PDB file of N, CA, C and O in Angstrom:
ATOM      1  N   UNK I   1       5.097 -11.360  16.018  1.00 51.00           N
ATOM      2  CA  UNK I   1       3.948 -11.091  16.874  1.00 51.00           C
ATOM      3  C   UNK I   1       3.176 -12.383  17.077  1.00 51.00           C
ATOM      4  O   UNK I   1       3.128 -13.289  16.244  1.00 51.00           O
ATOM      5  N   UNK I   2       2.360 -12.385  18.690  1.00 61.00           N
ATOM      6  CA  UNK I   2       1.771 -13.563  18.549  1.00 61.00           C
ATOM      7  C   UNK I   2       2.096 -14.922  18.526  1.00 61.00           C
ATOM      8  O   UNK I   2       1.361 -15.904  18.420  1.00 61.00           O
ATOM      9  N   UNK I   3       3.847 -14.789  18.692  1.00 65.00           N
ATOM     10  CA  UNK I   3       4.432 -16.396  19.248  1.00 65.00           C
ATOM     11  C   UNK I   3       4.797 -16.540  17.547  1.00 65.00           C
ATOM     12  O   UNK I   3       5.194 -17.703  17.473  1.00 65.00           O
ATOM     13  N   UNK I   4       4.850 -16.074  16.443  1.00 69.00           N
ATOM     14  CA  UNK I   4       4.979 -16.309  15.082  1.00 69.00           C
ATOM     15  C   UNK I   4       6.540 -15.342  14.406  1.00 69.00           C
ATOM     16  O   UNK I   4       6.685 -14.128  14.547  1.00 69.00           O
ATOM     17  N   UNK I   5       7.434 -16.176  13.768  1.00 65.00           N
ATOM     18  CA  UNK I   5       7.970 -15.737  13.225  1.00 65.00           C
ATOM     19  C   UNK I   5       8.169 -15.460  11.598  1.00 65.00           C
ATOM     20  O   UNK I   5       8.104 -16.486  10.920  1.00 65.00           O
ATOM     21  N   UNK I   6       8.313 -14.696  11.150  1.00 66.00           N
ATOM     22  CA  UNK I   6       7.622 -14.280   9.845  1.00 66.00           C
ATOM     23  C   UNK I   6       9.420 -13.710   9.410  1.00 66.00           C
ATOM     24  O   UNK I   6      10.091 -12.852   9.984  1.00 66.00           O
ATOM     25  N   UNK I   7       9.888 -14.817   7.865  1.00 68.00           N
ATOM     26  CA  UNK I   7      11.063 -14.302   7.429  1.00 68.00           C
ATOM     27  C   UNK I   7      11.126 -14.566   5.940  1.00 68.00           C
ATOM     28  O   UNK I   7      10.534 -15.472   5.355  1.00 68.00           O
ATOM     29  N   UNK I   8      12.057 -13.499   5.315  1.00 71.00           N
ATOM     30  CA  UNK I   8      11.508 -12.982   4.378  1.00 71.00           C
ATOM     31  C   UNK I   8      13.477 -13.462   3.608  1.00 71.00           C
ATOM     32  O   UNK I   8      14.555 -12.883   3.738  1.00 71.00           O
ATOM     33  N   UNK I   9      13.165 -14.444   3.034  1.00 72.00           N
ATOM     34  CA  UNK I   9      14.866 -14.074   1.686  1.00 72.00           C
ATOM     35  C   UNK I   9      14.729 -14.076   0.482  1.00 72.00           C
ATOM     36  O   UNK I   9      13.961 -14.685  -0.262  1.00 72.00           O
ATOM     37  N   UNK I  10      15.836 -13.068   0.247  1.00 70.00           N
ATOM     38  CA  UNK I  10      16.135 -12.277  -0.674  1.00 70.00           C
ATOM     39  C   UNK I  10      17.253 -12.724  -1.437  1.00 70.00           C
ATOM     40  O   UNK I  10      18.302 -12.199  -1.067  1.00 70.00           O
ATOM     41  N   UNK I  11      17.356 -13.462  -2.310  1.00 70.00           N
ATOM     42  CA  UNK I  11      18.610 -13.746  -3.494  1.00 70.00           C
ATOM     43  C   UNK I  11      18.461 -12.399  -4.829  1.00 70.00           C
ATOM     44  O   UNK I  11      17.543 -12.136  -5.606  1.00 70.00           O
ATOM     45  N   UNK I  12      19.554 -11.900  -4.654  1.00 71.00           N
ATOM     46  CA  UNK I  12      19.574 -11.416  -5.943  1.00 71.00           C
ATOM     47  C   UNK I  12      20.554 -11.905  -7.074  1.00 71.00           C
ATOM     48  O   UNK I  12      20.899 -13.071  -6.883  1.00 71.00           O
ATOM     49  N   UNK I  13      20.989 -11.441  -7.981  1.00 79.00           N
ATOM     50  CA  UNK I  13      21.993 -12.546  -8.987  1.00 79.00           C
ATOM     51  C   UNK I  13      22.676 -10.777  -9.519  1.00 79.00           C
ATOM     52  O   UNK I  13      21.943  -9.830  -9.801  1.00 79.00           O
ATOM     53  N   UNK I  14      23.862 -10.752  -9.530  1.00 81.00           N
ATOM     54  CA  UNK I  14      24.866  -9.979 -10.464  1.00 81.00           C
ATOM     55  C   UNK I  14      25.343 -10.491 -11.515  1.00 81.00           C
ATOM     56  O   UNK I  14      25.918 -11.573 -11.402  1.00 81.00           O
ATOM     57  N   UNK I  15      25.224  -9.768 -13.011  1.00 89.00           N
ATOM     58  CA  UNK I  15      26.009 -10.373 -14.248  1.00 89.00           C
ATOM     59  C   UNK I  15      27.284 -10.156 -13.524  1.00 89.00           C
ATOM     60  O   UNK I  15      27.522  -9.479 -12.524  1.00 89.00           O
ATOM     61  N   UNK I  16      27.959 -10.808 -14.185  1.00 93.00           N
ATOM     62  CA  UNK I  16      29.441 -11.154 -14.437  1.00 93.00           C
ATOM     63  C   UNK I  16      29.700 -10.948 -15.649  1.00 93.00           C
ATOM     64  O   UNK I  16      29.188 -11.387 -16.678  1.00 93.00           O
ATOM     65  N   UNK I  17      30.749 -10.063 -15.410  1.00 95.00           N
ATOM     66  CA  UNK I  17      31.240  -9.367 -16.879  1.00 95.00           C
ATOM     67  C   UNK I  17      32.445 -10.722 -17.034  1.00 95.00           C
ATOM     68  O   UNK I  17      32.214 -11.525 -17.938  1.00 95.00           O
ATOM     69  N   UNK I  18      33.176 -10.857 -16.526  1.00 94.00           N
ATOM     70  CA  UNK I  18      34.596 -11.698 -16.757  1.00 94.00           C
ATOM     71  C   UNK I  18      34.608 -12.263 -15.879  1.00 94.00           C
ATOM     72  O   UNK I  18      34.028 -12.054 -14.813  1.00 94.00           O
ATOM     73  N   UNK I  19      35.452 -13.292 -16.265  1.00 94.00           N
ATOM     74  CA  UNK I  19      36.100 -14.231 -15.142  1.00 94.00           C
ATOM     75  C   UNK I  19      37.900 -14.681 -15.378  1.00 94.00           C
ATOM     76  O   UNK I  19      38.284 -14.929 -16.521  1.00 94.00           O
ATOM     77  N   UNK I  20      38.789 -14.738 -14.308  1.00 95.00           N
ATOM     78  CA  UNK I  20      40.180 -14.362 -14.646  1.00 95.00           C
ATOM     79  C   UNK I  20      40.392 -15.988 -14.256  1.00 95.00           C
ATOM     80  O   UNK I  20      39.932 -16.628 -13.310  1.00 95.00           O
ATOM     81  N   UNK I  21      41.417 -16.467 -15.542  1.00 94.00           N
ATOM     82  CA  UNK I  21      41.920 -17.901 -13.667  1.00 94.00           C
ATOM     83  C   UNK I  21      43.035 -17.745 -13.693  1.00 94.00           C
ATOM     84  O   UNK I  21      43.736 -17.209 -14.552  1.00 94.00           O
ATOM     85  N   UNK I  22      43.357 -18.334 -12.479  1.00 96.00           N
ATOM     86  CA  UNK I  22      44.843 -18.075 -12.124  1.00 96.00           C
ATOM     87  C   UNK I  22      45.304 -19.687 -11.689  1.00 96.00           C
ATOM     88  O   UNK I  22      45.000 -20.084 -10.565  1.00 96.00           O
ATOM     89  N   UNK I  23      45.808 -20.296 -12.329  1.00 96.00           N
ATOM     90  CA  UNK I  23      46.947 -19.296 -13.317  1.00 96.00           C
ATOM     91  C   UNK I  23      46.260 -19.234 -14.333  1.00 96.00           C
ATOM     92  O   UNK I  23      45.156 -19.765 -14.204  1.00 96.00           O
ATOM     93  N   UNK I  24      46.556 -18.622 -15.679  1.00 94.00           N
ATOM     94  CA  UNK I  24      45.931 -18.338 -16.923  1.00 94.00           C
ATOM     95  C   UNK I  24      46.294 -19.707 -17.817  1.00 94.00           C
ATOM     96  O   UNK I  24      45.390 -20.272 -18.431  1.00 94.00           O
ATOM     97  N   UNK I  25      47.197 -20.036 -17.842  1.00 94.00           N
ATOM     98  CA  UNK I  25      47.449 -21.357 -18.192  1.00 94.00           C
ATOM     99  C   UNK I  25      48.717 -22.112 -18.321  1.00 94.00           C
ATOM    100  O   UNK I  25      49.668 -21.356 -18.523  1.00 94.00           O
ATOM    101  N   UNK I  26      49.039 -23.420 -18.263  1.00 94.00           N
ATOM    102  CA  UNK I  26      49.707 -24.390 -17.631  1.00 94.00           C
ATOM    103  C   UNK I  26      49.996 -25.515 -18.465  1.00 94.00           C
ATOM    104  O   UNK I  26      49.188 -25.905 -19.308  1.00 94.00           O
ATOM    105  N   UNK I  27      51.433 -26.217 -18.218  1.00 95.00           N
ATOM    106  CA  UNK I  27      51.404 -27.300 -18.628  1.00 95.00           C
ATOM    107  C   UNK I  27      51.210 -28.262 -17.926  1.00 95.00           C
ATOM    108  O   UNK I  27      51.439 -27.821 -16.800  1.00 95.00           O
ATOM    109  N   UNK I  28      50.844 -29.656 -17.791  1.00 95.00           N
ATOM    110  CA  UNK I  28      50.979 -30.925 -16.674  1.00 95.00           C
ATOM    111  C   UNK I  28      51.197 -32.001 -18.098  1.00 95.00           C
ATOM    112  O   UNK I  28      50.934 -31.963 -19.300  1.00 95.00           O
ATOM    113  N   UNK I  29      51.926 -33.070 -16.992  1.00 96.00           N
ATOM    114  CA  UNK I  29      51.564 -34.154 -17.205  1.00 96.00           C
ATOM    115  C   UNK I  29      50.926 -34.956 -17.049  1.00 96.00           C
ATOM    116  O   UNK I  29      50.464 -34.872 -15.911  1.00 96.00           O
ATOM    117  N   UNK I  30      50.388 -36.220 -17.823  1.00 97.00           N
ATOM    118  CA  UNK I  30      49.763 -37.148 -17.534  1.00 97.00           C
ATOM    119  C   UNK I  30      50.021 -37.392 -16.212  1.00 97.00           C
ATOM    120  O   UNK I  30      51.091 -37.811 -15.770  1.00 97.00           O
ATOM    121  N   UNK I  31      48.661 -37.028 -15.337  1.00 97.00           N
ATOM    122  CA  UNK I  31      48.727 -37.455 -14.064  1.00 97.00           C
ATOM    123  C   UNK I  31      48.883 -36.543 -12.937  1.00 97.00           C
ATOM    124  O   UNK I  31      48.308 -36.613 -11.851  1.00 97.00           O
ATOM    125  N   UNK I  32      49.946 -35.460 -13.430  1.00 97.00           N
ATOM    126  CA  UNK I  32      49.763 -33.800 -12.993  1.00 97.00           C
ATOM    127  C   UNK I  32      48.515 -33.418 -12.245  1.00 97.00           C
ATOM    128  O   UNK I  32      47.384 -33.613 -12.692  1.00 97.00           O
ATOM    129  N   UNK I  33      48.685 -33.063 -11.501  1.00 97.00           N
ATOM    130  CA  UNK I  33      47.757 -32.058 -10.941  1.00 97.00           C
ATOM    131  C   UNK I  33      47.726 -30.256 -10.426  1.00 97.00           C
ATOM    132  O   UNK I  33      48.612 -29.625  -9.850  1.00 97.00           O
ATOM    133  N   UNK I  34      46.505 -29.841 -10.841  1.00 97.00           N
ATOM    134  CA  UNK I  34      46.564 -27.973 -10.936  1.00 97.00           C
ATOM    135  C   UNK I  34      45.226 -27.632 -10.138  1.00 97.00           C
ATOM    136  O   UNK I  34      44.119 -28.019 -10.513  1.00 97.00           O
ATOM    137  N   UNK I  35      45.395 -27.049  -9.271  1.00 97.00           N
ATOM    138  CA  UNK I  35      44.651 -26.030  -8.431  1.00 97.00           C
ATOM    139  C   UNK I  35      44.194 -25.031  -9.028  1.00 97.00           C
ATOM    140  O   UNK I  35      44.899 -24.023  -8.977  1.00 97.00           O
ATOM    141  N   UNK I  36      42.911 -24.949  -9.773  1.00 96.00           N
ATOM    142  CA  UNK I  36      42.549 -23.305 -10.479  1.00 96.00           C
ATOM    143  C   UNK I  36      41.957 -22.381  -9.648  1.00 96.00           C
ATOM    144  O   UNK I  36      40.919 -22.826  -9.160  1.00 96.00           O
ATOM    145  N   UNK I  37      42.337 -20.822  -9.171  1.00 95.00           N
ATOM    146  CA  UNK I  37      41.492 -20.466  -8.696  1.00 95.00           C
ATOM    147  C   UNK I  37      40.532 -19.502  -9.929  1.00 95.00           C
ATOM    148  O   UNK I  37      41.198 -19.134 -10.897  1.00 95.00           O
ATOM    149  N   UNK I  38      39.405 -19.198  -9.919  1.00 95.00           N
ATOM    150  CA  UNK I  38      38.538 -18.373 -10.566  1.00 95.00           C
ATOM    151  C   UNK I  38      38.304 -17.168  -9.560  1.00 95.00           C
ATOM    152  O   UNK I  38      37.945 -17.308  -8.391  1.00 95.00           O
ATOM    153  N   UNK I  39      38.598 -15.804 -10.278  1.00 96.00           N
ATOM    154  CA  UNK I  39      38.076 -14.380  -9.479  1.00 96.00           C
ATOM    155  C   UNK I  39      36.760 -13.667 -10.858  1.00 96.00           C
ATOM    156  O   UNK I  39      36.975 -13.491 -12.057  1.00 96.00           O
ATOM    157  N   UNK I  40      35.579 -13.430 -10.136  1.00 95.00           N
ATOM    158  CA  UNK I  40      34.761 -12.897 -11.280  1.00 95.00           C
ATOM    159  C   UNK I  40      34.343 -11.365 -11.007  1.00 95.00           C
ATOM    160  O   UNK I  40      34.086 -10.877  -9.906  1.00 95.00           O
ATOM    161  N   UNK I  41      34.331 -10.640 -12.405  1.00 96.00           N
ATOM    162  CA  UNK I  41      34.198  -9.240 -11.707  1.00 96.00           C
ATOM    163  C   UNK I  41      33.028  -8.864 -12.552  1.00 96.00           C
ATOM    164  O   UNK I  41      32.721  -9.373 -13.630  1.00 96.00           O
ATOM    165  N   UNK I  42      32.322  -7.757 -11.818  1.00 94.00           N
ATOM    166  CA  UNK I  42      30.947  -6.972 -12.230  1.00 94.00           C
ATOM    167  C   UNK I  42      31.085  -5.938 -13.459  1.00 94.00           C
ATOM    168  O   UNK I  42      32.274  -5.666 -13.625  1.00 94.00           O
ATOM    169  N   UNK I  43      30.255  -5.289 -14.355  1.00 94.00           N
ATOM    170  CA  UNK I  43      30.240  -4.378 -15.082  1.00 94.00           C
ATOM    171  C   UNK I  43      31.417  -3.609 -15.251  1.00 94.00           C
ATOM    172  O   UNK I  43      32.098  -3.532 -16.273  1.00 94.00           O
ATOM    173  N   UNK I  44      31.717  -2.686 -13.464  1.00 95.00           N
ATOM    174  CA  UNK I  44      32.955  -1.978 -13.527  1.00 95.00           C
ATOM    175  C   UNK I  44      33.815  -2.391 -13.249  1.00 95.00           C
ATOM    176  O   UNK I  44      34.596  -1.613 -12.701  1.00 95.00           O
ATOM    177  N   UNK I  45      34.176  -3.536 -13.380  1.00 95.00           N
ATOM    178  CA  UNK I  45      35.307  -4.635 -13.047  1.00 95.00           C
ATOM    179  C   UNK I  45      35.916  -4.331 -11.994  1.00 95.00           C
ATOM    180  O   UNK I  45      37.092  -3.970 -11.953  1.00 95.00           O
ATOM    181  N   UNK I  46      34.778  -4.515 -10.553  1.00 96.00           N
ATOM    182  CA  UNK I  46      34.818  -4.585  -9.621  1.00 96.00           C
ATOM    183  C   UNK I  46      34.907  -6.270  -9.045  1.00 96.00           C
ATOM    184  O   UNK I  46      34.039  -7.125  -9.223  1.00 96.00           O
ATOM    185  N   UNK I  47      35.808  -6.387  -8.545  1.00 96.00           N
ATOM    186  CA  UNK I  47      35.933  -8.241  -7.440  1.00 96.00           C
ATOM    187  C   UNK I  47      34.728  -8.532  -7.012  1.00 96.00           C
ATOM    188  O   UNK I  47      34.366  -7.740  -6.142  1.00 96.00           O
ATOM    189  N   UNK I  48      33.539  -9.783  -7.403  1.00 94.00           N
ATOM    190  CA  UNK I  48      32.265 -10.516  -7.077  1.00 94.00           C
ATOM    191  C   UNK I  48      32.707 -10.977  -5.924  1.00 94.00           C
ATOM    192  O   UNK I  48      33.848 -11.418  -6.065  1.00 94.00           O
ATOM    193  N   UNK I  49      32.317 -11.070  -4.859  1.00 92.00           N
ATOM    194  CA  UNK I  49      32.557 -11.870  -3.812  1.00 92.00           C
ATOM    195  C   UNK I  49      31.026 -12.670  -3.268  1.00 92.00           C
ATOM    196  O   UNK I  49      29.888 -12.289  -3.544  1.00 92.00           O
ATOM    197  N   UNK I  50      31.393 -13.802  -2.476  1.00 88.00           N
ATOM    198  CA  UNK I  50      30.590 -14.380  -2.181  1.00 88.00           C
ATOM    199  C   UNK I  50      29.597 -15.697  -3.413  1.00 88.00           C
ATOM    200  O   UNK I  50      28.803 -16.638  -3.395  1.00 88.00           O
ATOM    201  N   UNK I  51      30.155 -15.105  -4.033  1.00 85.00           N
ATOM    202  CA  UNK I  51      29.540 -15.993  -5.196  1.00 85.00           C
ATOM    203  C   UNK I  51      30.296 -17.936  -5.648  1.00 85.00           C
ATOM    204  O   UNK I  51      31.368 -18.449  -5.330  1.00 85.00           O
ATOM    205  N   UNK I  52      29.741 -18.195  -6.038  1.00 87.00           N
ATOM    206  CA  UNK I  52      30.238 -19.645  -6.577  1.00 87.00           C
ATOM    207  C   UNK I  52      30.762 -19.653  -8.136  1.00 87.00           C
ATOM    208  O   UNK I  52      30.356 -18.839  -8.966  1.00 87.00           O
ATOM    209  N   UNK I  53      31.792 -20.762  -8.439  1.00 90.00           N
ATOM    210  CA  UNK I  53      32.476 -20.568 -10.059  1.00 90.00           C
ATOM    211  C   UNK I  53      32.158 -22.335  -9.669  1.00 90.00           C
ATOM    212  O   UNK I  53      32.100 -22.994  -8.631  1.00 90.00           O
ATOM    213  N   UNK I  54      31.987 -22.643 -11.289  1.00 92.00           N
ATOM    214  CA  UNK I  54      31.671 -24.203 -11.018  1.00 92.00           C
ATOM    215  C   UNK I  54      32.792 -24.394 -12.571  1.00 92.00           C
ATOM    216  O   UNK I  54      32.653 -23.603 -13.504  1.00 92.00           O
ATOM    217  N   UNK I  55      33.830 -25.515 -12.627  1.00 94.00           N
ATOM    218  CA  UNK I  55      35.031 -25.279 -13.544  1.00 94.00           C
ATOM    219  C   UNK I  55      34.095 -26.583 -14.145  1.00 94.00           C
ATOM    220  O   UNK I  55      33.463 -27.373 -13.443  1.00 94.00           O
ATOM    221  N   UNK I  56      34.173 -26.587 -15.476  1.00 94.00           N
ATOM    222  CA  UNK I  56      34.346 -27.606 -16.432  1.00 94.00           C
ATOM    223  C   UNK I  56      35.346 -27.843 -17.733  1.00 94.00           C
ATOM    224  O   UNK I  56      35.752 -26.960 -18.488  1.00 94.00           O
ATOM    225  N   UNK I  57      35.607 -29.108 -17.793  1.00 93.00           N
ATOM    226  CA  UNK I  57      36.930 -29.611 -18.834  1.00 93.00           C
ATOM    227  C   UNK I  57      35.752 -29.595 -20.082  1.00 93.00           C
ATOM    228  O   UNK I  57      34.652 -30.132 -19.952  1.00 93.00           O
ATOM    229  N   UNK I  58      36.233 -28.821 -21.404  1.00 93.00           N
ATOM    230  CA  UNK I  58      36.016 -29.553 -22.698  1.00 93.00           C
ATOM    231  C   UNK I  58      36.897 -30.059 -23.561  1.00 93.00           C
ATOM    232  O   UNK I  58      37.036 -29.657 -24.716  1.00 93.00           O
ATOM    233  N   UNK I  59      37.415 -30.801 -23.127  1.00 90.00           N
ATOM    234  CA  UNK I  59      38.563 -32.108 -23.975  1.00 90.00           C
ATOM    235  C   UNK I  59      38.795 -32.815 -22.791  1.00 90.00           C
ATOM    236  O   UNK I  59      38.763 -32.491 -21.604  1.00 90.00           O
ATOM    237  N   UNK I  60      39.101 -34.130 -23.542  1.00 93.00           N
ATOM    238  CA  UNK I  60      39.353 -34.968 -22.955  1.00 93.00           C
ATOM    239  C   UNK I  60      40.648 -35.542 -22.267  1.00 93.00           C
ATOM    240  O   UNK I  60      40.800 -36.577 -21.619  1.00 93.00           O
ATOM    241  N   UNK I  61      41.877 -34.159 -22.742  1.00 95.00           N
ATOM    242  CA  UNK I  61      43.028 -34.582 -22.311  1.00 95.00           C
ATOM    243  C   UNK I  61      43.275 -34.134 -20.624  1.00 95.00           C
ATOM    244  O   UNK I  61      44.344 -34.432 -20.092  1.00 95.00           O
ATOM    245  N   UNK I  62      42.330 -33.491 -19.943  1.00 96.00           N
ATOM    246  CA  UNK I  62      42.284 -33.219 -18.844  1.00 96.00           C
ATOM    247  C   UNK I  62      41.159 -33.302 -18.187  1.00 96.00           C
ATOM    248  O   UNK I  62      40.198 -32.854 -18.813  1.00 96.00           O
ATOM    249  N   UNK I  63      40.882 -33.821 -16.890  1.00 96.00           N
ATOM    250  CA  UNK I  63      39.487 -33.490 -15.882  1.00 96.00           C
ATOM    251  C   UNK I  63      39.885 -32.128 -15.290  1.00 96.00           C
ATOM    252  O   UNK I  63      40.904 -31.447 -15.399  1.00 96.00           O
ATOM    253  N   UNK I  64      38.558 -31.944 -14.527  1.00 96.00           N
ATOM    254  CA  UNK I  64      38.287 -30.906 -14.000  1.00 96.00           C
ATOM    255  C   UNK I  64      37.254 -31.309 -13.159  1.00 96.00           C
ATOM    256  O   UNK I  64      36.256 -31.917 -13.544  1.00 96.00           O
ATOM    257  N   UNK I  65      37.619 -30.782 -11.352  1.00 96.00           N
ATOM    258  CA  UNK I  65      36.154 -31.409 -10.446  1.00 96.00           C
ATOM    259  C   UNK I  65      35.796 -29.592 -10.683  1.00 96.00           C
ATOM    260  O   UNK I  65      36.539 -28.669 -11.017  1.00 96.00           O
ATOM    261  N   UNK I  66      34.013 -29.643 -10.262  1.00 93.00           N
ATOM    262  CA  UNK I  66      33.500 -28.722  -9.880  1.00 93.00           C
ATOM    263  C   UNK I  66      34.378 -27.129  -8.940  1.00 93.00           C
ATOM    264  O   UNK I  66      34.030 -25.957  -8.792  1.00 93.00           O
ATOM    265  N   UNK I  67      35.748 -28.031  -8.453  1.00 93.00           N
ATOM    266  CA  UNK I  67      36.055 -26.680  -7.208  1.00 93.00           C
ATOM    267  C   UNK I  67      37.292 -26.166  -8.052  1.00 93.00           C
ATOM    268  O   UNK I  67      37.778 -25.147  -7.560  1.00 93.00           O
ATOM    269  N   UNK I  68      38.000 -26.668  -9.341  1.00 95.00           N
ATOM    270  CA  UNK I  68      38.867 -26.230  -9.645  1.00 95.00           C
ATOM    271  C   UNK I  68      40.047 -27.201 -10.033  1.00 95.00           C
ATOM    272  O   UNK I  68      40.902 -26.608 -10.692  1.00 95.00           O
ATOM    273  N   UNK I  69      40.363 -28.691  -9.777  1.00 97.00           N
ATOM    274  CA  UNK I  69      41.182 -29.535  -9.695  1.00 97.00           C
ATOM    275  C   UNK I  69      41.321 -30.162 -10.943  1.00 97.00           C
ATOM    276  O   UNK I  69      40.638 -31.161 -11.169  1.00 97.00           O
ATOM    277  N   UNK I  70      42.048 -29.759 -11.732  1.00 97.00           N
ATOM    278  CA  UNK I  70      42.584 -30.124 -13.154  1.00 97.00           C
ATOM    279  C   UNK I  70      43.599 -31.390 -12.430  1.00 97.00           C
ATOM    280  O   UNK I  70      44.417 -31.412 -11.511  1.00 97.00           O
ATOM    281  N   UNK I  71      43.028 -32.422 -13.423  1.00 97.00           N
ATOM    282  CA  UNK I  71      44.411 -33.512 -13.648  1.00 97.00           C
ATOM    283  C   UNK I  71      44.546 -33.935 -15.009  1.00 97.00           C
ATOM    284  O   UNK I  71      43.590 -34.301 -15.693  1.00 97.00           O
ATOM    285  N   UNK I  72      45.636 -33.890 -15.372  1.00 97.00           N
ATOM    286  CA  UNK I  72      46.411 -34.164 -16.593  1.00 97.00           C
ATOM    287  C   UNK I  72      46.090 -35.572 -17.113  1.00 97.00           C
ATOM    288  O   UNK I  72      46.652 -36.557 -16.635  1.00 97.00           O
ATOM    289  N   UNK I  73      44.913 -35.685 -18.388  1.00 97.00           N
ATOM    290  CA  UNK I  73      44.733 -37.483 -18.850  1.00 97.00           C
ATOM    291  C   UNK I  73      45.547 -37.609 -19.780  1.00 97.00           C
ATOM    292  O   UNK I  73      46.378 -38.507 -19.646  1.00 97.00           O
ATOM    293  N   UNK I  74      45.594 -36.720 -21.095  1.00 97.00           N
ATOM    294  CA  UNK I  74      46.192 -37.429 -22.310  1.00 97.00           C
ATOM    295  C   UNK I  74      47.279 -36.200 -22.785  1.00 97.00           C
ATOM    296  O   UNK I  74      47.525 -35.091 -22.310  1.00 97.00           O
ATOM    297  N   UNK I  75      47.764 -36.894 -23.867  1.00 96.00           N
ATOM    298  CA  UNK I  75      49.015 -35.483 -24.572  1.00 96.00           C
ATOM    299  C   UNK I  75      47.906 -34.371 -24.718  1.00 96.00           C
ATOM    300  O   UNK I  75      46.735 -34.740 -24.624  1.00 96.00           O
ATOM    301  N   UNK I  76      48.133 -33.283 -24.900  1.00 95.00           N
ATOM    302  CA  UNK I  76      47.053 -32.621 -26.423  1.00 95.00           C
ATOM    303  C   UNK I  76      46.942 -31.528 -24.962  1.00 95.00           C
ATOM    304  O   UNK I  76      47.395 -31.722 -23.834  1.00 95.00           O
ATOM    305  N   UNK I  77      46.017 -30.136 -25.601  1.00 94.00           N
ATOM    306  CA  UNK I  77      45.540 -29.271 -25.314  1.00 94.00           C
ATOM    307  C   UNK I  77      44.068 -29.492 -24.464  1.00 94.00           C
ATOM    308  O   UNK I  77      43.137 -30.208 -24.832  1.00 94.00           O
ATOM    309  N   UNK I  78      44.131 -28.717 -23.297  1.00 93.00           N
ATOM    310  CA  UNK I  78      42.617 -29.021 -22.583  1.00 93.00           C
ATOM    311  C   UNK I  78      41.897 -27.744 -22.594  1.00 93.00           C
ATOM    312  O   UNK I  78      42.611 -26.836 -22.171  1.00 93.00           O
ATOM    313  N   UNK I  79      40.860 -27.418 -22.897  1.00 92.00           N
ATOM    314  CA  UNK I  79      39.934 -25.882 -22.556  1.00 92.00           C
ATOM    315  C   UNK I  79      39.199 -26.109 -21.296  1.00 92.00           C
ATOM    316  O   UNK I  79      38.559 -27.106 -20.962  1.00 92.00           O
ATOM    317  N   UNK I  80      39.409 -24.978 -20.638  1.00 90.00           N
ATOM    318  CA  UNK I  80      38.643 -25.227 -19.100  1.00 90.00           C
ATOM    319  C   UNK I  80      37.853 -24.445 -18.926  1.00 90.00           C
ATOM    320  O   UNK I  80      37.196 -24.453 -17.886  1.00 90.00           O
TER     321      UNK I  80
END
């Protein structure tokens, strides 16, 4: 009204019960590279859509960017 536009957003947030990756897990080599995808599901382990998964490496024998891209650094076991 009045030449004025008036807007209103709304974020809400869903727990996430689980999160699956696919693949579940992998070998590479030094230098290897792996595509992870992440699917996350709600309470009734219903498919989240629309949402964001952000991947992180804890060891050092593998990276990991933010979208999923594992590359293979050292021998040994990586947790993602």
């Amino acid at each position: 009204a009045n030449g004025r536009i008036d807007s209103t957003r709304v974020t809400s947030f869903v727990p996430v019960r689980r999160v699956d990756l696919s693949p579940p897990a992998a070998q590479l080599a030094v230098g290897d590279t792996l595509a992870l995808t992440a699917t996350t599901f709600d309470r009734n382990d219903a498919v989240l859509t629309g949402g964001a998964v952000t991947f992180a490496a804890l060891d050092t024998t593998a990276t990991v960017t933010a979208t999923g891209l594992v590359v293979g650094r050292a021998p040994g076991t990586a947790r993602i």
